[in-house]
Structures are given as C-alpha cells and as structure tokens.
XYZ file of N, CA and C in Angstrom:
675
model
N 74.865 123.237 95.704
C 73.813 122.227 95.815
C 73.530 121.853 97.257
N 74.872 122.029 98.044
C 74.708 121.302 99.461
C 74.555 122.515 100.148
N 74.780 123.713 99.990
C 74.805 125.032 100.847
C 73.841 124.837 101.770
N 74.417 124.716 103.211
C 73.453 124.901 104.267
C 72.536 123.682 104.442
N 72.961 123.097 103.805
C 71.485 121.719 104.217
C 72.647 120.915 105.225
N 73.730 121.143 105.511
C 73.866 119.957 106.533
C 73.903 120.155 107.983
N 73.557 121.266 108.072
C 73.400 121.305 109.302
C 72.107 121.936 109.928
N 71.301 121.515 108.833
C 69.749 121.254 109.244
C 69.236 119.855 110.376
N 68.435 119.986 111.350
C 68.175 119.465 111.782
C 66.586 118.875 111.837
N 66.284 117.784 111.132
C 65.158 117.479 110.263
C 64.166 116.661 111.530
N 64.869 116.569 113.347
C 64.131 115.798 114.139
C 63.233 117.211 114.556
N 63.559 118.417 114.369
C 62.651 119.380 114.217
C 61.141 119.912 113.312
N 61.249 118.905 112.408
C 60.294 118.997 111.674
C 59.353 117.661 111.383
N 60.383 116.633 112.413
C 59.230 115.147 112.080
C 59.402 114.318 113.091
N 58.332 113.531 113.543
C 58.331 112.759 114.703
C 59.111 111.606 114.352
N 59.955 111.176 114.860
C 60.468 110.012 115.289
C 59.337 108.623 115.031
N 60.072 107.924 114.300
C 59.287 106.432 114.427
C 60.255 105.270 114.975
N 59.665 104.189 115.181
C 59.816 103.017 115.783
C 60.636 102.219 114.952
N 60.959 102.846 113.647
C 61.265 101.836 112.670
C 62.998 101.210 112.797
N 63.463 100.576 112.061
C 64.969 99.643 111.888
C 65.758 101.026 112.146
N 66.964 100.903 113.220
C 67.695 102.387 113.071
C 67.253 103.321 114.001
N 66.240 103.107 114.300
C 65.769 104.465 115.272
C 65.612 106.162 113.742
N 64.601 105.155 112.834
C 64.378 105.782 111.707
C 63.101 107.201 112.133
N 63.093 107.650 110.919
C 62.039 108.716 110.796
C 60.660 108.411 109.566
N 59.479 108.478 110.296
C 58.203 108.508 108.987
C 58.312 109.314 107.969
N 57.514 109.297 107.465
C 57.043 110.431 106.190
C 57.465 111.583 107.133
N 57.689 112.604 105.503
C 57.723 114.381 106.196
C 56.392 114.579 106.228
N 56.251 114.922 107.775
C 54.636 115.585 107.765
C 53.684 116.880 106.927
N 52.935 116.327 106.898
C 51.609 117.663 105.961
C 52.066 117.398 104.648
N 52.452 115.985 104.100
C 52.267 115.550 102.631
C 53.124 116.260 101.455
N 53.445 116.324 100.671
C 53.722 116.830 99.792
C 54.491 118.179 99.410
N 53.040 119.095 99.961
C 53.102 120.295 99.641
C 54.240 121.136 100.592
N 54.492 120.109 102.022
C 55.574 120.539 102.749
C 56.666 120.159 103.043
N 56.976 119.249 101.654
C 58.190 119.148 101.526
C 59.508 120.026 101.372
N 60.617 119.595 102.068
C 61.874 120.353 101.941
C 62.153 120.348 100.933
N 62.877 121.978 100.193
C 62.964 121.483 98.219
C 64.796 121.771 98.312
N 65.118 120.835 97.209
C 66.691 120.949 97.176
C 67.021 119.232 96.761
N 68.074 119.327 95.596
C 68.274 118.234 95.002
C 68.473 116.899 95.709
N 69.236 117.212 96.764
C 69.337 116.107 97.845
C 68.643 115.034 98.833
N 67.246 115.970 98.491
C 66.667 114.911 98.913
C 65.759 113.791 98.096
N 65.019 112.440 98.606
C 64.960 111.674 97.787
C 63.248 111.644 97.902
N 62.309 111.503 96.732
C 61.051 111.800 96.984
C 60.440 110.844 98.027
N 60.985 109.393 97.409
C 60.477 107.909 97.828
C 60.555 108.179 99.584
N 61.520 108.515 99.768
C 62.139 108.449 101.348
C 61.390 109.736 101.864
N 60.853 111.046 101.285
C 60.239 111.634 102.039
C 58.943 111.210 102.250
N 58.242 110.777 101.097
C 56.894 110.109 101.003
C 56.949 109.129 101.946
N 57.824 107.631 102.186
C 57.524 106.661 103.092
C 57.981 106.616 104.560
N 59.546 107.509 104.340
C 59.996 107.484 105.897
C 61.208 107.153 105.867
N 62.476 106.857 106.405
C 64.026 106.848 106.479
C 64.413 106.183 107.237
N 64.332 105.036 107.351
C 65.106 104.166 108.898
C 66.213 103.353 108.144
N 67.024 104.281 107.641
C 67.876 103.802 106.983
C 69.278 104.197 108.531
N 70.261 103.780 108.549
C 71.138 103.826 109.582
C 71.939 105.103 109.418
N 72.022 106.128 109.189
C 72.227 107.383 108.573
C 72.091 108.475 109.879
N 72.856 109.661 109.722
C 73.030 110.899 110.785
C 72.083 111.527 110.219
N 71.308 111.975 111.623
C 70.519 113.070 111.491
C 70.464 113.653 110.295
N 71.280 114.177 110.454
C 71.592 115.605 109.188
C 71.593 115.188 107.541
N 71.271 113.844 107.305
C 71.381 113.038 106.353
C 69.915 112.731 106.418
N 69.196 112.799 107.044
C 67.669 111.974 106.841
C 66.921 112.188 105.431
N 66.762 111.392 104.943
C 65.928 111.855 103.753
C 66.841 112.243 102.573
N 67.858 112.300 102.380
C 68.793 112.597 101.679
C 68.927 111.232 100.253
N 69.029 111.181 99.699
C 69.298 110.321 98.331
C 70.933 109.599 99.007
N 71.002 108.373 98.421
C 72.712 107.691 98.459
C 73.642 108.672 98.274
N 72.986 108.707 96.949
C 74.292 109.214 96.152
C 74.375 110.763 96.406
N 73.697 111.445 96.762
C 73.460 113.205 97.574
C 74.536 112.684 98.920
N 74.244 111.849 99.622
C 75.129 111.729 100.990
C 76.439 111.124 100.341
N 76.465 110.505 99.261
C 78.151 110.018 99.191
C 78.951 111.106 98.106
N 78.157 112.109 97.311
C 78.652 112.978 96.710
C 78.802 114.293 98.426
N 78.322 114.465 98.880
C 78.421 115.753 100.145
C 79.807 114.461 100.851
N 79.683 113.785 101.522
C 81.184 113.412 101.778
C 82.457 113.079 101.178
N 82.348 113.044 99.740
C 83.177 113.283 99.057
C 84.008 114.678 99.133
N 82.780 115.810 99.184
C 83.059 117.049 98.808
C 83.705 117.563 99.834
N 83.931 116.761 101.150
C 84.382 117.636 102.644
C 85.658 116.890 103.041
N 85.607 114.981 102.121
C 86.878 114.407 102.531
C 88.093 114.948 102.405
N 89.083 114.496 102.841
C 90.426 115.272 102.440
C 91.043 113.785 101.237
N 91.723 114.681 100.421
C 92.382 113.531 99.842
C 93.826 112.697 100.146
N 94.071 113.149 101.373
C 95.284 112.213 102.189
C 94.642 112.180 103.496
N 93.409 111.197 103.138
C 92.742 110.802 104.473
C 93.143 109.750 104.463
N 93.040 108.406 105.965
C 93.249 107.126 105.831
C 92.421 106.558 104.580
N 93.076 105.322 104.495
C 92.496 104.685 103.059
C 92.603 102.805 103.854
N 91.943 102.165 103.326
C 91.728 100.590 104.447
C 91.308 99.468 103.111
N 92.670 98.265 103.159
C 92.588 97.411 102.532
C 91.971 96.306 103.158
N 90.870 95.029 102.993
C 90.777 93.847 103.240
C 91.329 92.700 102.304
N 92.096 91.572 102.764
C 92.417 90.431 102.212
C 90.790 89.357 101.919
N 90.556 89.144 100.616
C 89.046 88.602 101.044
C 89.482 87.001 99.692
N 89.733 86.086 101.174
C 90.807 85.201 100.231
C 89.558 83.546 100.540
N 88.461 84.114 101.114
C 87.630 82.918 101.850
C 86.064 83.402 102.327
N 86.025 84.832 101.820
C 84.479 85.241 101.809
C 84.102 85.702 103.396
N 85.304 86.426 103.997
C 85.381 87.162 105.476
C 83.620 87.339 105.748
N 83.259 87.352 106.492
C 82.032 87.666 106.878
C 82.406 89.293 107.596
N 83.371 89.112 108.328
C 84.010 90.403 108.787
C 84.306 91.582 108.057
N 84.480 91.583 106.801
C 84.512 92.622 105.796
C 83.406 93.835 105.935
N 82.076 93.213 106.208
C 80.950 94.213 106.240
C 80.972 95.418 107.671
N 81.801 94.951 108.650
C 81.687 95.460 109.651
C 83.238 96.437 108.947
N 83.985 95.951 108.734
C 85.122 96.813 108.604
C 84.936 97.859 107.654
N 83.889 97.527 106.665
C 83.783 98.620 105.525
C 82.773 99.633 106.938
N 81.884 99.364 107.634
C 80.738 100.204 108.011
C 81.867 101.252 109.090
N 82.995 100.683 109.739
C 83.642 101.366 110.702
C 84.631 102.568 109.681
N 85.086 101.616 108.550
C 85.834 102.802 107.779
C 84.558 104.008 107.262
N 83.367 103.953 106.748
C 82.895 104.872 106.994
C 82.477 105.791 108.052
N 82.184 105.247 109.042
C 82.122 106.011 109.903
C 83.130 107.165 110.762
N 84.364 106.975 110.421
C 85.592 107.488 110.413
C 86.024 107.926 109.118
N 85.258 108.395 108.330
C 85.288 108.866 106.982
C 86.077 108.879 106.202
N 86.785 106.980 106.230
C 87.141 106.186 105.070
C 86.659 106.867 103.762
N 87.070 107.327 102.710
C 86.568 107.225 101.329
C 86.550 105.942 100.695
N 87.984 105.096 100.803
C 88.495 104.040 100.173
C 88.308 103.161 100.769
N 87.903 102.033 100.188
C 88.096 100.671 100.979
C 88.520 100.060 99.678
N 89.458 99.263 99.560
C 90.236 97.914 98.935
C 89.795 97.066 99.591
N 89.439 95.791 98.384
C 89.084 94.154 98.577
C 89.995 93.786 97.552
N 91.095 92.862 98.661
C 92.048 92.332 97.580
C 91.554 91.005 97.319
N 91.516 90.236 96.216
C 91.435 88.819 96.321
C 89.894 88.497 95.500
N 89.301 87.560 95.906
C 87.893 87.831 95.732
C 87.090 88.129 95.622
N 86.367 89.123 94.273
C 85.110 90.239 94.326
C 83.873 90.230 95.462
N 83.387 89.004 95.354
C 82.550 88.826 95.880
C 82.555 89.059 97.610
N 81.577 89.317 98.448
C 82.012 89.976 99.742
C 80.166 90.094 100.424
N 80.230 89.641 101.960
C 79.133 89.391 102.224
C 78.915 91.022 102.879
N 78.129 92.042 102.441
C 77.654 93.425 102.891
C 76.838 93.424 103.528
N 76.389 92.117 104.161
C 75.156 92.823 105.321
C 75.332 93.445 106.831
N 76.946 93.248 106.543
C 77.226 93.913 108.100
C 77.954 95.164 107.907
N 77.983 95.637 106.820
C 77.862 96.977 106.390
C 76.651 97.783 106.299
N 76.125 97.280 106.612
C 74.458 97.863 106.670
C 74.511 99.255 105.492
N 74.688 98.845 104.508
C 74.946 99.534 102.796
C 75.365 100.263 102.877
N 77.029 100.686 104.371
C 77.125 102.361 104.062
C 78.524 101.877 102.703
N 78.878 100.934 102.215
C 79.168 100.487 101.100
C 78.897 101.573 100.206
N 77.710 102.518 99.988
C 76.506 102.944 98.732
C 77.826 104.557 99.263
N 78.162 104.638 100.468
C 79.054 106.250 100.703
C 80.456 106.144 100.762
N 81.117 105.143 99.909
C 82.322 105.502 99.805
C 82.681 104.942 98.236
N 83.950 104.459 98.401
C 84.463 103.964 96.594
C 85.143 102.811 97.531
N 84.103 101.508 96.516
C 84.904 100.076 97.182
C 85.521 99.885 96.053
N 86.961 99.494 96.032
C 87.800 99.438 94.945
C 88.312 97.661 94.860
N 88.313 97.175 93.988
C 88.953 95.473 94.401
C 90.065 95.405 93.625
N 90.405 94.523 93.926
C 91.886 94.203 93.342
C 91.978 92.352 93.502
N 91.938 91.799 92.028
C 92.130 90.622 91.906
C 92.641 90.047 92.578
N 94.561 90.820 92.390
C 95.698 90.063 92.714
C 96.505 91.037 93.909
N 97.104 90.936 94.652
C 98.088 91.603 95.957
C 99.349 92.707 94.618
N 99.551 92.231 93.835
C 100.495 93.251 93.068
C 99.748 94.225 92.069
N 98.652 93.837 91.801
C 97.682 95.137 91.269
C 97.649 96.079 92.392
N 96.917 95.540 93.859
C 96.255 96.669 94.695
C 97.711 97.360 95.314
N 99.410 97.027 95.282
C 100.416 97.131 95.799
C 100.344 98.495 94.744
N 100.432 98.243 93.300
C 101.147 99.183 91.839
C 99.937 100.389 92.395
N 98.728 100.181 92.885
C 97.716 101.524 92.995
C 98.075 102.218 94.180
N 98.489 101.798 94.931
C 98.349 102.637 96.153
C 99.400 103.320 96.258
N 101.129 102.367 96.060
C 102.351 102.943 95.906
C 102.094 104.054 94.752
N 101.767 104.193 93.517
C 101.725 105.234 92.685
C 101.282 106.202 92.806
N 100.251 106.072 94.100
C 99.546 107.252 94.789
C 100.276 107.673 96.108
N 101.374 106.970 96.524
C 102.327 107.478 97.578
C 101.508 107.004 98.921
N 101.261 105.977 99.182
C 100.288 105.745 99.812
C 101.393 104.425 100.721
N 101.879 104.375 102.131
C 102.427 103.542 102.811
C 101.888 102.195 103.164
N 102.220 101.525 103.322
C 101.302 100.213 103.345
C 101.753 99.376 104.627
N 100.702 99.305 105.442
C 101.086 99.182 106.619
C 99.794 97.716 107.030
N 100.866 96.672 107.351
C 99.653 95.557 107.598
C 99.381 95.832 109.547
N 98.347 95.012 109.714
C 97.770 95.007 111.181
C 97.590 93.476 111.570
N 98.156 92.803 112.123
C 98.288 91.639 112.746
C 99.415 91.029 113.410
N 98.950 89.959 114.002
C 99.646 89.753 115.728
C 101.153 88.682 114.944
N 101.447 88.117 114.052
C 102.028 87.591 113.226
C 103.169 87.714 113.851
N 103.861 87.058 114.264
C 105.873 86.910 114.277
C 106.127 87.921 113.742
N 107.244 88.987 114.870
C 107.996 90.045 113.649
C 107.317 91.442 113.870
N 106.166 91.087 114.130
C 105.287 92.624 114.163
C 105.327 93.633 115.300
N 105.194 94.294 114.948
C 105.469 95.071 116.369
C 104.400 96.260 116.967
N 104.130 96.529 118.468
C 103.115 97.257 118.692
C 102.418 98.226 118.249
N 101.406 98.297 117.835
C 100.661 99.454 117.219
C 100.716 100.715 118.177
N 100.839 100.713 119.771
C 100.662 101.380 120.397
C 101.730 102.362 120.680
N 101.652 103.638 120.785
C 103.203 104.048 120.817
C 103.690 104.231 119.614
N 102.913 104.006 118.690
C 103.687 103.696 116.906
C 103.081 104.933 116.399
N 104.065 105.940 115.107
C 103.462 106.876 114.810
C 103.353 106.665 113.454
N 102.006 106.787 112.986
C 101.297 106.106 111.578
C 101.878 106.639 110.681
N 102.376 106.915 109.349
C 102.191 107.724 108.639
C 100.275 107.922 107.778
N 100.934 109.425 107.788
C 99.871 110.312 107.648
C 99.267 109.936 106.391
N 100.177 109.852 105.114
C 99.178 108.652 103.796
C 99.581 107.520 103.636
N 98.368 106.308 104.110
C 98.752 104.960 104.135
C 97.229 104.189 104.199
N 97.801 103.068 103.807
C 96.643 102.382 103.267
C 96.241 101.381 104.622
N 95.939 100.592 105.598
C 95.769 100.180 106.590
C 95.259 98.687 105.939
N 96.566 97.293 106.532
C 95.606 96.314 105.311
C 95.245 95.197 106.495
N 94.131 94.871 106.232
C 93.512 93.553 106.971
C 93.581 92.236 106.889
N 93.984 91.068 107.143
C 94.280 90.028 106.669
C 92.482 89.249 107.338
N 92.592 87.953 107.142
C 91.144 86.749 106.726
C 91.123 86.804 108.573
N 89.846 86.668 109.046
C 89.600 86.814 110.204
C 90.281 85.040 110.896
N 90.311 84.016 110.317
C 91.370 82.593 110.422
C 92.090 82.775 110.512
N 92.967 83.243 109.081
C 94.501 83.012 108.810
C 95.300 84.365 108.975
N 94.187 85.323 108.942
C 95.516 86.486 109.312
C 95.773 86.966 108.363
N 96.800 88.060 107.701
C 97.691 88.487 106.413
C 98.231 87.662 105.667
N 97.905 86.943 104.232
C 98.501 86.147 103.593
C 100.109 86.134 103.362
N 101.382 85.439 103.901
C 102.476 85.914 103.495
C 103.134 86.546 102.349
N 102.076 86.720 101.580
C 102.813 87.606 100.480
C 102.387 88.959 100.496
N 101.375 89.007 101.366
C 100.655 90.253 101.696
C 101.582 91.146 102.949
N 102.089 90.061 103.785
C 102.854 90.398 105.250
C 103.949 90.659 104.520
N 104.501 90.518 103.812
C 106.153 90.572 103.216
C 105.747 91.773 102.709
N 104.905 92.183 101.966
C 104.956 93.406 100.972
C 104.708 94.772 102.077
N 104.557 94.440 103.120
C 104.127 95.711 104.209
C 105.713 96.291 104.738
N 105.451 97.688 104.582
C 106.275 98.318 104.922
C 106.524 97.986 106.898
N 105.522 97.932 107.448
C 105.287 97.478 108.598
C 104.530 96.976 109.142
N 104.295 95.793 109.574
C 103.014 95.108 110.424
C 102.831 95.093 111.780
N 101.810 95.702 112.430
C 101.614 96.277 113.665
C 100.697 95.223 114.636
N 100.883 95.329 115.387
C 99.627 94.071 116.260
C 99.448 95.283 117.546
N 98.104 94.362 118.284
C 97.175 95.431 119.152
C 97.677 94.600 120.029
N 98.476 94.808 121.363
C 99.142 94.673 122.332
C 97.872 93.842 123.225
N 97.520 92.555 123.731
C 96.426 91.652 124.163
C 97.051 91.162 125.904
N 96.377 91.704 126.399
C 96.298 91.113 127.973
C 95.571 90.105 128.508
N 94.763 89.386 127.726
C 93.733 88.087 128.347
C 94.550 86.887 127.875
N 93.796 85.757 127.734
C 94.075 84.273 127.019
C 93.648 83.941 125.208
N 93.000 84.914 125.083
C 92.677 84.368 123.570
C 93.839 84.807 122.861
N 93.938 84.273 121.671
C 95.432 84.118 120.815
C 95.080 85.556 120.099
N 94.216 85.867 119.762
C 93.470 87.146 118.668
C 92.449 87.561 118.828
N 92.106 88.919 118.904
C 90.623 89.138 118.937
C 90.254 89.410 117.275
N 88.728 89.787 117.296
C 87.918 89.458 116.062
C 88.758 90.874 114.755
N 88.647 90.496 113.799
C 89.574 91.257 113.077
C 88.916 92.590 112.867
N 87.509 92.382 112.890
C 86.862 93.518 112.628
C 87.038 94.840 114.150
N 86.860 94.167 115.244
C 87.633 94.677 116.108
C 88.914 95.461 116.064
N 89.767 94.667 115.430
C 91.096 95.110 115.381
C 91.210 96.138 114.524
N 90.475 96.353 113.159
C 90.364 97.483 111.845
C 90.303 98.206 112.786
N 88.797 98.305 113.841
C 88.199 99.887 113.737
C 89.547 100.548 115.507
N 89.919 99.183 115.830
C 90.978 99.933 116.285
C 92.205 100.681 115.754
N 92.707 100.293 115.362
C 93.618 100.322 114.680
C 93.274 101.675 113.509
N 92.273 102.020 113.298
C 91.917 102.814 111.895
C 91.751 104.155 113.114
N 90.958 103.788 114.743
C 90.767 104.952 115.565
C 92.188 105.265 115.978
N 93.219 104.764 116.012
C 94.717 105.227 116.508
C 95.213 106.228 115.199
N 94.810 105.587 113.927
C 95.274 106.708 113.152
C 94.381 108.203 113.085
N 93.270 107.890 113.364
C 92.181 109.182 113.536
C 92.632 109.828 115.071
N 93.523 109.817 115.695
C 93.646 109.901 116.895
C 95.432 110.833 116.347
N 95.849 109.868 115.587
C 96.905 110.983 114.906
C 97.178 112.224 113.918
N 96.406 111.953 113.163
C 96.173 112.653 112.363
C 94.886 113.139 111.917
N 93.374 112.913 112.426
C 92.333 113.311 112.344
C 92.375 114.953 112.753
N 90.807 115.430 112.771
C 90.721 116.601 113.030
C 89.069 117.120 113.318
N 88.696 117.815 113.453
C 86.387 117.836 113.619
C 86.820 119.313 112.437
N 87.477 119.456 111.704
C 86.816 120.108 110.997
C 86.349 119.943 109.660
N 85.569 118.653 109.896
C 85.073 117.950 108.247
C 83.842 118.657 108.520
C-alpha cells in the first residue's frame, strides 16, 4: 500500500502556500492530476495541507501516516508515561516531542481528560493509552518487560547524564508543579534528574521529556526507520 510513496517529494509538484505550518494548496491541474494510491486524502488534495506534517506526508490521510509509522516502528522502541493528576497543560507538548522521536506509546496516568492543543493533533499518529490508576499502567508495562524509569529533580535521584538507559523502558513524567506523585517515585526502578547550572529550582517539564527522551534516542536510536 505504502511501496515507494515515502520518499516522494510532493514540494515538486505544488507550490508552497502561506498557510498555518508552512502548509501546501490544492494539488495543481484539479482532479484529473491527482496522485492515485490509498494514502492519500481527497479533502486535503482538493483544499490544501497546512497541517504540521513532513514533507513526505503531505496530503496523506491520519490514519495512512499513523498506519506507515506503525509499519517502520520497532517494537522495543522508547515508550513515555505522563502523570495527569491536575490537567498538565504540558502534556500536549510532550505527546508532540514523543512523536517526533517516533514515540508509538504515550501513557496518561490519572485523569482521561488532557488539554491537546499543544500537540498540534500529532496525538491522531501514535496509540495514547490511559491508565486510571498508577498500578494498572505499572501491571501493563511490567508484563511487557518494559523498565520504568521516572525523570525528576526529587531527593534521591540521580543524574541522567552519564546514565545508561535501558533499551525497553517506559520514561515517566510527573505534574509540571508537583513533580512525580510519591507513589509514582517509589514504584520507579530509577529516577533521573537533568543536571541544572542557573538559579531556577526546575525547568519546564515538557523541556525535560524531550530531553531526557533525546538521551535515550542518542542511546539506542538509529536513521534506519
């Protein structure tokens, strides 16, 4: 279905528009010159794509771009929990960085509900999984062999830097206020903090994910997705 369409380059066949994203118009000459292949979406060739999306994705349907990264992920790729115990506003940025580092998984422990506009919907290309309670999302990940490793500056924790990740592990985020809930910090095999040279007590948590998620892509990543 995907053979060869991803590494088509579609700024070859359409002018650039002005739109949200540094998007693309309609496919030019209407209709009849449209690209054919399941993946793409009619609506989006007819009106235009300034959706926040790679090149090689323009015009492509959601679910065509989150089924093709499915099909190339590895299945002992990083995997990234949030604590969402107070309605993080920070959540949306941490889900958009785990995709972009080609997160499949994101966990929301705590609270369904979750503000996505700073995910700018790449939400729609991975599997957001929630978990009511901290011993549901603990029984899923351990059964999948999956290490559980919290990230915050907390008493006890120790440098992320210099630290060698394991290779399947879940990466968990605590409330951009309070940090890792203590029952959340107790259940971590290890809690890591980002080593800080200025005056502020913490930087922004969403900060800290996509660090912290680039040290493990830095260990165990690879460019041949």
């Amino acid at each position: 279905m995907f053979e060869g369409v991803a590494e088509m380059n579609v700024n070859e066949a359409v002018a650039p528009s002005s739109g949200v994203g540094g998007g693309v118009g309609p496919w030019p000459g209407g209709e009849e010159n449209w690209p054919q292949g399941d993946q793409y979406d009619p609506d989006l060739l007819r009106d235009g794509d300034t959706r926040n999306v790679e090149d090689r994705f323009r015009y492509w349907s959601n679910n065509a771009i989150k089924s093709y990264l499915d099909s190339v992920g590895k299945p002992d790729w990083l995997e990234v929990a949030i604590e969402n115990l107070g309605h993080d506003f920070n959540i949306g940025s941490i889900v958009r960085t785990a995709n972009c580092l080609g997160v499949r998984r994101v966990h929301i422990v705590g609270r369904r509900r979750w503000n996505r506009r700073g995910a700018m919907v790449t939400d729609r290309y991975l599997e957001v999984v929630h978990h009511p309670e901290i011993e549901g999302f603990l029984d899923h990940v351990r059964d999948r062999g999956l290490h559980v490793i919290g990230i915050d500056n907390i008493e006890g924790s120790k440098p992320l830097e210099g630290r060698e990740l394991p290779d399947k592990c879940v990466l968990v985020m605590g409330e951009e206020s309070s940090g890792l809930s203590d029952e959340m910090a107790q259940a971590c095999e290890d809690v890591l903090h980002i080593t800080q040279y200025g005056s502020s007590r913490s930087m922004n948590v969403g900060h800290a994910a996509a660090i912290a998620m680039w040290a493990w892509v830095l260990q165990h990543g690879n460019n041949d997705q």
